[in-house]
PDB file of C-alpha atoms in Angstrom:
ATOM      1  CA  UNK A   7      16.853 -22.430  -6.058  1.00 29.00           C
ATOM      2  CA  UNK A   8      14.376 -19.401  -5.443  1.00 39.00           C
ATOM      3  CA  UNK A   9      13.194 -19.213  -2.087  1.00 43.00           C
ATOM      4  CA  UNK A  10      10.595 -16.369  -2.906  1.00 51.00           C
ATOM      5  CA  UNK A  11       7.907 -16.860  -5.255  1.00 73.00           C
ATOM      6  CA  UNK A  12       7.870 -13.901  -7.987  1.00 72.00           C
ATOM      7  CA  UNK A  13       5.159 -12.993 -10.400  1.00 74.00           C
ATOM      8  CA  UNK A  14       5.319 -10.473 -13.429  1.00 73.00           C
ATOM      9  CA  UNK A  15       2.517  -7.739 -13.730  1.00 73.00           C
ATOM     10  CA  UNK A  16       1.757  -5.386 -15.999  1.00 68.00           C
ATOM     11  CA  UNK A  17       0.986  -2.162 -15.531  1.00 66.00           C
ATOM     12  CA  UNK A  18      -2.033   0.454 -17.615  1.00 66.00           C
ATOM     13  CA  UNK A  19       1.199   1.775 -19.483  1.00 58.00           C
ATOM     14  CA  UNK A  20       1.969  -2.187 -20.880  1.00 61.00           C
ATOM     15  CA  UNK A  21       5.210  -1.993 -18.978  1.00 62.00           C
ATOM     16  CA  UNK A  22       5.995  -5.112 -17.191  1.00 65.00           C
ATOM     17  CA  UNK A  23       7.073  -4.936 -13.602  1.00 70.00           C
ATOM     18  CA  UNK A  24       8.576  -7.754 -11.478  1.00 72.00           C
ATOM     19  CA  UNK A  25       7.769  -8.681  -8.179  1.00 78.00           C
ATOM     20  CA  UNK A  26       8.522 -10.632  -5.003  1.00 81.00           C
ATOM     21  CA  UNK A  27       5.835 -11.861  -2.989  1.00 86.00           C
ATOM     22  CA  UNK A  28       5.852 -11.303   0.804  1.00 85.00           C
ATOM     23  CA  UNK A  29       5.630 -15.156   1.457  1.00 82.00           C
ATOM     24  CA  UNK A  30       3.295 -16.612   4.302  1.00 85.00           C
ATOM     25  CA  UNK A  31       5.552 -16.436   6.767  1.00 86.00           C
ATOM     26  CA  UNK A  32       6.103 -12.410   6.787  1.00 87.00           C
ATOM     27  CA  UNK A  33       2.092 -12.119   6.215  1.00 89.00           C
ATOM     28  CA  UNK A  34       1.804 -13.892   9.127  1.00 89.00           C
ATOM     29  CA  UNK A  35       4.427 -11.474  11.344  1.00 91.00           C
ATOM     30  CA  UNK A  36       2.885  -8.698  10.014  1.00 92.00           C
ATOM     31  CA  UNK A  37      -0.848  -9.433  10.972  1.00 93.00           C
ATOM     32  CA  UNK A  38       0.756 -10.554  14.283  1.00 94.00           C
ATOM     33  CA  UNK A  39       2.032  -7.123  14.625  1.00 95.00           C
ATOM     34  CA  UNK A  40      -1.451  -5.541  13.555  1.00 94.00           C
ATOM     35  CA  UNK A  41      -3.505  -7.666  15.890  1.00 94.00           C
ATOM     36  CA  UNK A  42      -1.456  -6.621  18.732  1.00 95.00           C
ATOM     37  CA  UNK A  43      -2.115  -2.622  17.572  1.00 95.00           C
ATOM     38  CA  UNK A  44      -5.282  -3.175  16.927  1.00 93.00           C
ATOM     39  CA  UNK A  45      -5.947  -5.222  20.497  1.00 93.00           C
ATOM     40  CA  UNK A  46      -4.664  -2.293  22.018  1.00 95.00           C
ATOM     41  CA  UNK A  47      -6.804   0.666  20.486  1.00 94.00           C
ATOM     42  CA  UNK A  48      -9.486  -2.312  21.207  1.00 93.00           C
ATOM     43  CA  UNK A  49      -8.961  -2.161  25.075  1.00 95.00           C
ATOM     44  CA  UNK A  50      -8.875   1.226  25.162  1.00 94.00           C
ATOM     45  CA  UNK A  51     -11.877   1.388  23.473  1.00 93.00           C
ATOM     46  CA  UNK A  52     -13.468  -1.242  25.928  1.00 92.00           C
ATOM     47  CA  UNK A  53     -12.447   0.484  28.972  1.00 93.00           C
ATOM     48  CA  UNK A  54     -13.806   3.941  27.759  1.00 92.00           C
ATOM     49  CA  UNK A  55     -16.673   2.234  26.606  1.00 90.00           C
ATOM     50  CA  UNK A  56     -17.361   0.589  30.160  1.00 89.00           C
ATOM     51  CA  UNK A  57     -16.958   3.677  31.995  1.00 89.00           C
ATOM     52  CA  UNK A  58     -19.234   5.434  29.723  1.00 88.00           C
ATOM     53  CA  UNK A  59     -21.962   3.208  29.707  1.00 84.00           C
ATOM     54  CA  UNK A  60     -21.788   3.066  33.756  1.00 83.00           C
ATOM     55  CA  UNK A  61     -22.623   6.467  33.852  1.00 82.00           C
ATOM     56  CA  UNK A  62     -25.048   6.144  31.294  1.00 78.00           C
ATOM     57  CA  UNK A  63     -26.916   3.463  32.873  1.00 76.00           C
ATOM     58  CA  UNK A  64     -26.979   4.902  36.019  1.00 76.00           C
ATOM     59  CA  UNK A  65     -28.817   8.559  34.583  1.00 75.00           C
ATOM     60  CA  UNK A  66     -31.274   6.291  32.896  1.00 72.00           C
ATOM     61  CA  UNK A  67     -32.315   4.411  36.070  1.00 68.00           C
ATOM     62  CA  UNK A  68     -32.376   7.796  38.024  1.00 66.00           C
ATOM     63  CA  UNK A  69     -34.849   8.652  35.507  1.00 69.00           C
ATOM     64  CA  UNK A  70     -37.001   5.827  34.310  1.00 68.00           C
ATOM     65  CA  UNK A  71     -35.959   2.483  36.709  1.00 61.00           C
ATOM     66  CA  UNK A  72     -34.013  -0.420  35.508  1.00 61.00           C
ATOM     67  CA  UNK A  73     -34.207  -1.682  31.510  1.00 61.00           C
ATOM     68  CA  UNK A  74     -32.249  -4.585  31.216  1.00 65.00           C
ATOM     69  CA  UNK A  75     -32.932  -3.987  27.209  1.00 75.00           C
ATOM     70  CA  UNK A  76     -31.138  -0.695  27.685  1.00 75.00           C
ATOM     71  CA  UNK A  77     -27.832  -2.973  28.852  1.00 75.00           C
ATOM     72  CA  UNK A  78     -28.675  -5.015  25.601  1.00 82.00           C
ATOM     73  CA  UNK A  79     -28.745  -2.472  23.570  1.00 83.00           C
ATOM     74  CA  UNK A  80     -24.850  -1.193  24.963  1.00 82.00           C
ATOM     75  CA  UNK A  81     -23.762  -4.540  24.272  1.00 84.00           C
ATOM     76  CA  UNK A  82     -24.831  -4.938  20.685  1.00 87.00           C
ATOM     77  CA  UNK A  83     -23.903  -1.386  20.185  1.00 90.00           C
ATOM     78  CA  UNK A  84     -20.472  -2.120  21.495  1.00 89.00           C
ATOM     79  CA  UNK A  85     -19.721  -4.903  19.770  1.00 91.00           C
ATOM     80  CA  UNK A  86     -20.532  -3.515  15.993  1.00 92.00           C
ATOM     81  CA  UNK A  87     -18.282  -0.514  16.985  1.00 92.00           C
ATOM     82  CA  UNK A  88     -15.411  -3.054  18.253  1.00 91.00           C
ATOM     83  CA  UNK A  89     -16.516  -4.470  14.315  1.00 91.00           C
ATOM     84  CA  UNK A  90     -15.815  -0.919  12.650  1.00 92.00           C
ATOM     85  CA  UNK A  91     -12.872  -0.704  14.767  1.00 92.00           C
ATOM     86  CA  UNK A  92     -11.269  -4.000  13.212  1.00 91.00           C
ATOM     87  CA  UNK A  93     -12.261  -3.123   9.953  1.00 91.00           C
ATOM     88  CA  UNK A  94     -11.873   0.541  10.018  1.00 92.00           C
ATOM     89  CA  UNK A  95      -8.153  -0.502  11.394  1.00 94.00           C
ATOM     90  CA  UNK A  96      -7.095  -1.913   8.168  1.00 94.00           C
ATOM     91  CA  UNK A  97      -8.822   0.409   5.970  1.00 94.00           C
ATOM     92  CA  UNK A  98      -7.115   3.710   7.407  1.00 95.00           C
ATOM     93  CA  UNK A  99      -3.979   2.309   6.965  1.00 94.00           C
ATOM     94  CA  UNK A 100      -3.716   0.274   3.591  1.00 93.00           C
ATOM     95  CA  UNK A 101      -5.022   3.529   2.268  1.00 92.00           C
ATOM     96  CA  UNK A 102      -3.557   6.503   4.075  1.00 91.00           C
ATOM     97  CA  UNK A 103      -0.198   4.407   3.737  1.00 89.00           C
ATOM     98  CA  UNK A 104      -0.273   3.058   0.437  1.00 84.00           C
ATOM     99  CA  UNK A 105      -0.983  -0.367   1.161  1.00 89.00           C
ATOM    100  CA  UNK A 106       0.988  -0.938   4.343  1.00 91.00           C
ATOM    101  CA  UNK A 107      -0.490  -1.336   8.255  1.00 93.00           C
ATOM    102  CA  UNK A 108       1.900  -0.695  10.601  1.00 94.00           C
ATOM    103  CA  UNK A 109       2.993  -4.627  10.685  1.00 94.00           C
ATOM    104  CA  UNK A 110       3.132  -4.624   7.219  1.00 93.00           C
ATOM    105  CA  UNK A 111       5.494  -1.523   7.298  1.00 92.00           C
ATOM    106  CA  UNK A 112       7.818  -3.184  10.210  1.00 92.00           C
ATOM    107  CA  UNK A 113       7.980  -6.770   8.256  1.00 90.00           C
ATOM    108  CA  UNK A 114       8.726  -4.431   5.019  1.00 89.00           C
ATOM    109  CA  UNK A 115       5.932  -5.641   2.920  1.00 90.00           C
ATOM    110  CA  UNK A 116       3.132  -3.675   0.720  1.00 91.00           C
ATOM    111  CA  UNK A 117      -0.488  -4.722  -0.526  1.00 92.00           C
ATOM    112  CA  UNK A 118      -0.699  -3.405  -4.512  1.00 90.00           C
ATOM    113  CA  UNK A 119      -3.227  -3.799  -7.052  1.00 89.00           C
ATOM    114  CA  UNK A 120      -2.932  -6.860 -10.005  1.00 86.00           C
ATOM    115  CA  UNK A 121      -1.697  -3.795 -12.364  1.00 81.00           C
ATOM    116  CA  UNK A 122       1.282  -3.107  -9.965  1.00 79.00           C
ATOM    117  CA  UNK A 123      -0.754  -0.103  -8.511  1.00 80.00           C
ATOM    118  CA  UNK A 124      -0.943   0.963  -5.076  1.00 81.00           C
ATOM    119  CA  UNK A 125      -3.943  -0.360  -3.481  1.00 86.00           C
ATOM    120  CA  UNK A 126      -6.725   2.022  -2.968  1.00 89.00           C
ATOM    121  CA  UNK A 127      -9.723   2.909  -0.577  1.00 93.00           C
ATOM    122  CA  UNK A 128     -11.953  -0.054  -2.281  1.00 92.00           C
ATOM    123  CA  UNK A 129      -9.493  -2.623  -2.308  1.00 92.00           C
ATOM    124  CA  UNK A 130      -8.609  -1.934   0.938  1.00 93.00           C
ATOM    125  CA  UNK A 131     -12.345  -1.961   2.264  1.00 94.00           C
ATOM    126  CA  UNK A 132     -12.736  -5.108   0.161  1.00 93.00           C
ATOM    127  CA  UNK A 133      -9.702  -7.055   2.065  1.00 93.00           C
ATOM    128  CA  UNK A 134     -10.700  -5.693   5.239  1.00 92.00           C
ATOM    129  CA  UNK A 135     -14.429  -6.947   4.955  1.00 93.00           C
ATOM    130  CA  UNK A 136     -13.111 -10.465   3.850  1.00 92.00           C
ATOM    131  CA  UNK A 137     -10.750 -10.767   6.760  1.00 91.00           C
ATOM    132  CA  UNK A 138     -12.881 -12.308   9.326  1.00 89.00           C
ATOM    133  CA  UNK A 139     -13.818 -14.851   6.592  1.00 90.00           C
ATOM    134  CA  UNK A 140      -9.659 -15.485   5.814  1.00 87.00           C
ATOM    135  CA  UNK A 141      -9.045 -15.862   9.329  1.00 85.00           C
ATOM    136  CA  UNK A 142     -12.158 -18.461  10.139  1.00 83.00           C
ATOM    137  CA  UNK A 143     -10.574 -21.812  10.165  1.00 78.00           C
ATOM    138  CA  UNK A 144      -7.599 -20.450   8.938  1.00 83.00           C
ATOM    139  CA  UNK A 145      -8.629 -20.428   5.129  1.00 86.00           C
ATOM    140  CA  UNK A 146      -6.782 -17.228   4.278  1.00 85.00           C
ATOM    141  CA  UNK A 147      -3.824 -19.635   5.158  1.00 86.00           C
ATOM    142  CA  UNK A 148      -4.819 -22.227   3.074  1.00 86.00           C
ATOM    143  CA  UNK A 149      -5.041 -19.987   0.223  1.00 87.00           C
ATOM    144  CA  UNK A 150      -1.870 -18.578   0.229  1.00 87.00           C
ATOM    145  CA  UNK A 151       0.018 -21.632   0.833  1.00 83.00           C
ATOM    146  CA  UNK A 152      -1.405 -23.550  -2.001  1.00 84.00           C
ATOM    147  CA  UNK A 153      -1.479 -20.494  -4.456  1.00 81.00           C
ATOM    148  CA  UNK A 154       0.771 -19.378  -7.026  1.00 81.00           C
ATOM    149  CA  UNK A 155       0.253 -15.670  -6.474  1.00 84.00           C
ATOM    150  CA  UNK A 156      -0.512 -16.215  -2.204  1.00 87.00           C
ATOM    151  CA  UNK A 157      -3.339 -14.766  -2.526  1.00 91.00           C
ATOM    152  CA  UNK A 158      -6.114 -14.756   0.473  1.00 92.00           C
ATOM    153  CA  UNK A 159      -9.935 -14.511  -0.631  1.00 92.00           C
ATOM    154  CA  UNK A 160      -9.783 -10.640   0.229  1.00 91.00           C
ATOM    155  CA  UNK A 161      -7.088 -10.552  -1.733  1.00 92.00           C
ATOM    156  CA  UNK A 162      -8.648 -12.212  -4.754  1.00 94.00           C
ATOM    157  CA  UNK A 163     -12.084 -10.274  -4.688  1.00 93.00           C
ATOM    158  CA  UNK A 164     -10.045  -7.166  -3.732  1.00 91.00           C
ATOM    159  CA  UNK A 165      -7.884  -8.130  -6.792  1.00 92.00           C
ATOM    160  CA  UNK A 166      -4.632  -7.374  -5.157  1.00 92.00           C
ATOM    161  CA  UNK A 167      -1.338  -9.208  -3.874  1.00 90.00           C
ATOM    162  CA  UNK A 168       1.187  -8.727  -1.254  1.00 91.00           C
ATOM    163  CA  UNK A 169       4.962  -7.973  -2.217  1.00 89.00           C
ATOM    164  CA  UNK A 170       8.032  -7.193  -0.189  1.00 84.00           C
ATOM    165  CA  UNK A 171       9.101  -3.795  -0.273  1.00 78.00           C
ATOM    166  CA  UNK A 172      12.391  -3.547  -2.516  1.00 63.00           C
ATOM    167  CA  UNK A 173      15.115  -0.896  -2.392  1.00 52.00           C
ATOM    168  CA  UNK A 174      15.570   0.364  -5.917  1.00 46.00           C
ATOM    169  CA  UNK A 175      19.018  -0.010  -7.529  1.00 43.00           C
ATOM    170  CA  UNK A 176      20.928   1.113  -9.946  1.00 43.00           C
ATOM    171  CA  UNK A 177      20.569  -0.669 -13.395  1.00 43.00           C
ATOM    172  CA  UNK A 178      23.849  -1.007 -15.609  1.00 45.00           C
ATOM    173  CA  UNK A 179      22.315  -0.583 -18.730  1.00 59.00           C
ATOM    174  CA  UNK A 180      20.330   2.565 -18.095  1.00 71.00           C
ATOM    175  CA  UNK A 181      21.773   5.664 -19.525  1.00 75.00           C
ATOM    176  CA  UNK A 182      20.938   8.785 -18.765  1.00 77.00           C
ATOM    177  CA  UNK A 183      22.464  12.455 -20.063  1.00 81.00           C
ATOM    178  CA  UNK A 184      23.984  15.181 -18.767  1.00 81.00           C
ATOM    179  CA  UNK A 185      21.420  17.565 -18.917  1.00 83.00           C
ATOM    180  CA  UNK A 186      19.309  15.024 -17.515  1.00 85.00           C
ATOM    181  CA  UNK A 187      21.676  14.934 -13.968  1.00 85.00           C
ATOM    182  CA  UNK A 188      21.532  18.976 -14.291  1.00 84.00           C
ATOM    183  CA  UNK A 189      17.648  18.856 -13.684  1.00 86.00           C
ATOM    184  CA  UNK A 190      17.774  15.845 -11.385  1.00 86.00           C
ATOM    185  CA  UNK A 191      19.581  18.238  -9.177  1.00 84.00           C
ATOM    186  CA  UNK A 192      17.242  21.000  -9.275  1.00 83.00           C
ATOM    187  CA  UNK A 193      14.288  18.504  -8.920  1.00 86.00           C
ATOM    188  CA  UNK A 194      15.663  17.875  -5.644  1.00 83.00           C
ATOM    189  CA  UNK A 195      14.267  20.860  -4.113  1.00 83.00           C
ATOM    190  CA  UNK A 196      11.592  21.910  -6.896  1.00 83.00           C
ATOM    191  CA  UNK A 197       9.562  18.565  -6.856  1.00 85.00           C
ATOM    192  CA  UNK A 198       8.098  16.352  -3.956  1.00 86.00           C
ATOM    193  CA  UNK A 199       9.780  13.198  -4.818  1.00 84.00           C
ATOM    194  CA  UNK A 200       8.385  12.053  -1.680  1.00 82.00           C
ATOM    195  CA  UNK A 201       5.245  11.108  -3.746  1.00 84.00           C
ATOM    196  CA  UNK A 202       7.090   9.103  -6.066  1.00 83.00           C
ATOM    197  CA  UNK A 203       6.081   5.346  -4.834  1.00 81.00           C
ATOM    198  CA  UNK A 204       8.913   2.280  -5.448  1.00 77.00           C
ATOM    199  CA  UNK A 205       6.131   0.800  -8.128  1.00 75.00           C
ATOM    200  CA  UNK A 206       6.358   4.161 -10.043  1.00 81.00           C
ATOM    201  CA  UNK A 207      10.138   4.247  -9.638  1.00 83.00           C
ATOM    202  CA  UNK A 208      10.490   0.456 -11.424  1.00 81.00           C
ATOM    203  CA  UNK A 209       7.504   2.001 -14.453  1.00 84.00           C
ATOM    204  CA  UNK A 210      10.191   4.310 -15.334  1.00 86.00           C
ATOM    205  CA  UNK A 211      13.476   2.271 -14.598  1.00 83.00           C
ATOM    206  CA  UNK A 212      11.924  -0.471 -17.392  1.00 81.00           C
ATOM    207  CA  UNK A 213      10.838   2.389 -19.556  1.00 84.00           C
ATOM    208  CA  UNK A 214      15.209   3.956 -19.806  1.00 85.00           C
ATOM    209  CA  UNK A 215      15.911   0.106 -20.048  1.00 81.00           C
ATOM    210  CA  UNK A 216      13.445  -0.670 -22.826  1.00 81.00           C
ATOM    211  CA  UNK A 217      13.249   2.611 -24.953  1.00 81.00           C
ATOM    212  CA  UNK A 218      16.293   1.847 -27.334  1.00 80.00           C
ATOM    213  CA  UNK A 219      13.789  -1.367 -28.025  1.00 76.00           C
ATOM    214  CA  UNK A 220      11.131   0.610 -29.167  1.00 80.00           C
ATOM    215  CA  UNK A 221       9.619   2.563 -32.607  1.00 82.00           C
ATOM    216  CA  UNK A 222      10.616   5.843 -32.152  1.00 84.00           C
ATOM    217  CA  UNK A 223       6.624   6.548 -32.558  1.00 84.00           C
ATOM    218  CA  UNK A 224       6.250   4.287 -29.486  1.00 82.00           C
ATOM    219  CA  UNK A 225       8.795   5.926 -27.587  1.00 85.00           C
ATOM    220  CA  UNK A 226       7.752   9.285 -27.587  1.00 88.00           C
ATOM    221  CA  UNK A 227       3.978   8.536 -27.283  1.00 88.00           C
ATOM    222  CA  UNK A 228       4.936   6.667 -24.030  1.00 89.00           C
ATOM    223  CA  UNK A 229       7.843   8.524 -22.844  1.00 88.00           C
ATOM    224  CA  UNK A 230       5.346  11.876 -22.941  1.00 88.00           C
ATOM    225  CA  UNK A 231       2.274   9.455 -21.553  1.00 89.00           C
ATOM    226  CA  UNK A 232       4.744   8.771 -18.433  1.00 89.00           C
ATOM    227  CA  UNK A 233       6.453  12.370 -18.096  1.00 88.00           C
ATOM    228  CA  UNK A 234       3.050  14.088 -17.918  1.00 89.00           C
ATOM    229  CA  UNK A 235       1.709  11.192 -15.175  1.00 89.00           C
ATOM    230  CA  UNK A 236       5.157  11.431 -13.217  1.00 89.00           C
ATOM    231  CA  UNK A 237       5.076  15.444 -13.457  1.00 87.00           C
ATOM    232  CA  UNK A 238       1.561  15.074 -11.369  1.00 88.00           C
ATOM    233  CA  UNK A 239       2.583  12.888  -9.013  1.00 89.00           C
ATOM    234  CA  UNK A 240       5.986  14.540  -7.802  1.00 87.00           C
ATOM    235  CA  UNK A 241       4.054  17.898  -8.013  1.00 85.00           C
ATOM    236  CA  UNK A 242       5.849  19.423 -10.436  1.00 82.00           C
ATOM    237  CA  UNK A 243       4.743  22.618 -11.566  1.00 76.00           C
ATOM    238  CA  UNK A 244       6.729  23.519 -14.979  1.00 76.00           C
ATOM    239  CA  UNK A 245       9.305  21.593 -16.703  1.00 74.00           C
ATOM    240  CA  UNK A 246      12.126  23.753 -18.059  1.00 72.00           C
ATOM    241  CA  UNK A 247      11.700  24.485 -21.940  1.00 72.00           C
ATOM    242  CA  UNK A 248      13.772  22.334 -24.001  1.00 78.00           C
ATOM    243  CA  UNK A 249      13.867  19.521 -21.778  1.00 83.00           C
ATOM    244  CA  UNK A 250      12.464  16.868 -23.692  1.00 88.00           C
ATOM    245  CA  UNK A 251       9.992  13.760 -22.328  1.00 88.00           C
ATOM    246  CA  UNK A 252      13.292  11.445 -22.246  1.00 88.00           C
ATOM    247  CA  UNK A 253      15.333  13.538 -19.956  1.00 89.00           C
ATOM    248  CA  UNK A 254      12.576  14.497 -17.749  1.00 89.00           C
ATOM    249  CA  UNK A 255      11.980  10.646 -16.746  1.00 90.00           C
ATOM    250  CA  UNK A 256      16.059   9.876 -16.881  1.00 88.00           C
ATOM    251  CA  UNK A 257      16.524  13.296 -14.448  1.00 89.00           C
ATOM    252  CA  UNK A 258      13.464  11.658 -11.825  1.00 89.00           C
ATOM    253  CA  UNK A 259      14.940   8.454 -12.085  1.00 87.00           C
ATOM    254  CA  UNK A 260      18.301  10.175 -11.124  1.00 86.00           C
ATOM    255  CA  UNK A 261      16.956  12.735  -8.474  1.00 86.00           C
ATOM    256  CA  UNK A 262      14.611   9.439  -6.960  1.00 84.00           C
ATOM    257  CA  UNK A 263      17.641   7.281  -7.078  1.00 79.00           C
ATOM    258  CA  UNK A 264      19.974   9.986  -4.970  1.00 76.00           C
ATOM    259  CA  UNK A 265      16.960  10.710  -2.503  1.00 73.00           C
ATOM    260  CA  UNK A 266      16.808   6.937  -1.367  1.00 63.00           C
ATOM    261  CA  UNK A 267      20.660   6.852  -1.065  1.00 55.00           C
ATOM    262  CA  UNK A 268      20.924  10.044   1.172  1.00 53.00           C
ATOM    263  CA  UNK A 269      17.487   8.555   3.327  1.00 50.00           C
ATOM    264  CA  UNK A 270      19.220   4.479   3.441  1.00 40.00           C
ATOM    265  CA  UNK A 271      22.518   6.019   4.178  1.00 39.00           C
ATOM    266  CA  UNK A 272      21.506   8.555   6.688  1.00 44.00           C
TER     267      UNK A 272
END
């Protein structure tokens, strides 16, 4: 019996990547979370804005006598900023974080595009201005209960989904050379594997898996297509001569796959 729904995307490069969804019920933690953040920056935001428009009000009746339009205008001018504030809340953080909010970070769960990307400034804007909408009469719940992929209307427009956050592991039948665990050393300190997101890690994980399945054509067109993409996302200046496209991707999958260990273990 599987307890977690799972879908199976596929990604620019035609690899296929599996998923697990984040479920309703850490969704629902992790907006719990968020709306507990987000209350907070939202009463400090209140108070500052009281005190603020106090002092305003009172230089403005010093000068010209009472305007009860002027106290109108605070209020409607407060409550689109409160607005921006819930939005803007969201936004930062899906895209400054790669699709995570600080309760989405705690409950271990990620927002990523239908292609297995990471979700960007637009889809993040997208889910954010659709929120409100999810949350009125709880329709973002119906959604995700009664769809296959649990997807909310922000999250359809937006074209994105909600996974949990997996630790990568080792895969049996991925070999990998010894020339390739002499580089994955010296990417260790020569590239910023840091960059290198848990999607990317699983594009190159079914790549080694899936290469001895391939033309040889194939295989080098897409084994160079990833090791030039992977190179420019780990900031990798130079690649050593002689190292070839294949031993490149098996020496990052090594060097990622050692990183995570030393940062779970330590």
């Amino acid at each position: 019996m599987r307890f977690f729904n799972r879908i199976t995307l596929q990604t620019p490069e035609s690899v296929e990547l599996e998923f697990t969804l984040a479920g309703i019920g850490n969704r629902a933690y992790a907006l719990l979370i968020d709306y507990i953040v987000w209350g907070l920056i939202l009463i400090i935001f209140l108070i500052a804005w009281v005190f603020l428009s106090i002092q305003f009000i009172d230089v403005i009746e010093d000068l010209i006598g009472s305007d009860t339009q002027l106290e109108l205008w605070l209020v409607s001018i407060q409550l689109l900023i409160s607005f921006f504030i819930y939005v803007g809340y969201f936004v930062f953080f899906e895209t400054l974080w790669q699709g995570q909010t600080p309760g989405k970070r705690y409950v271990k769960i990620r927002v990523i595009r239908d292609d297995g990307r990471p979700a960007r400034l637009q889809q993040a804007t997208l889910r954010a201005l659709l929120r409100p909408v999810d949350d009125l009469f709880f329709m973002g719940v119906f959604f995700i209960a009664l769809g296959k992929r649990e997807k909310r209307i922000g999250d359809w427009v937006a074209g994105t989904v909600v996974i949990q956050e997996e630790q990568p592991l080792t895969a049996a039948n991925v070999s990998v050379s010894e020339s390739a665990t002499t580089l994955a050393n010296q990417l260790q300190t020569q590239a910023d594997l840091s960059r290198l997101l848990p999607d990317d890690f699983a594009v190159i994980r079914e790549y080694l898996q899936r290469r001895d399945g391939m033309t040889a054509e194939a295989r080098t067109q897409l084994s160079r297509q990833l090791a030039t993409q992977v190179k420019d996302i780990i900031s990798l200046e130079n690649v050593p001569q002689k190292v070839t496209a294949n031993v490149f991707l098996e020496a990052v999958y090594l060097a990622y796959q050692q990183q995570s260990s030393s940062r779970y273990s330590g």
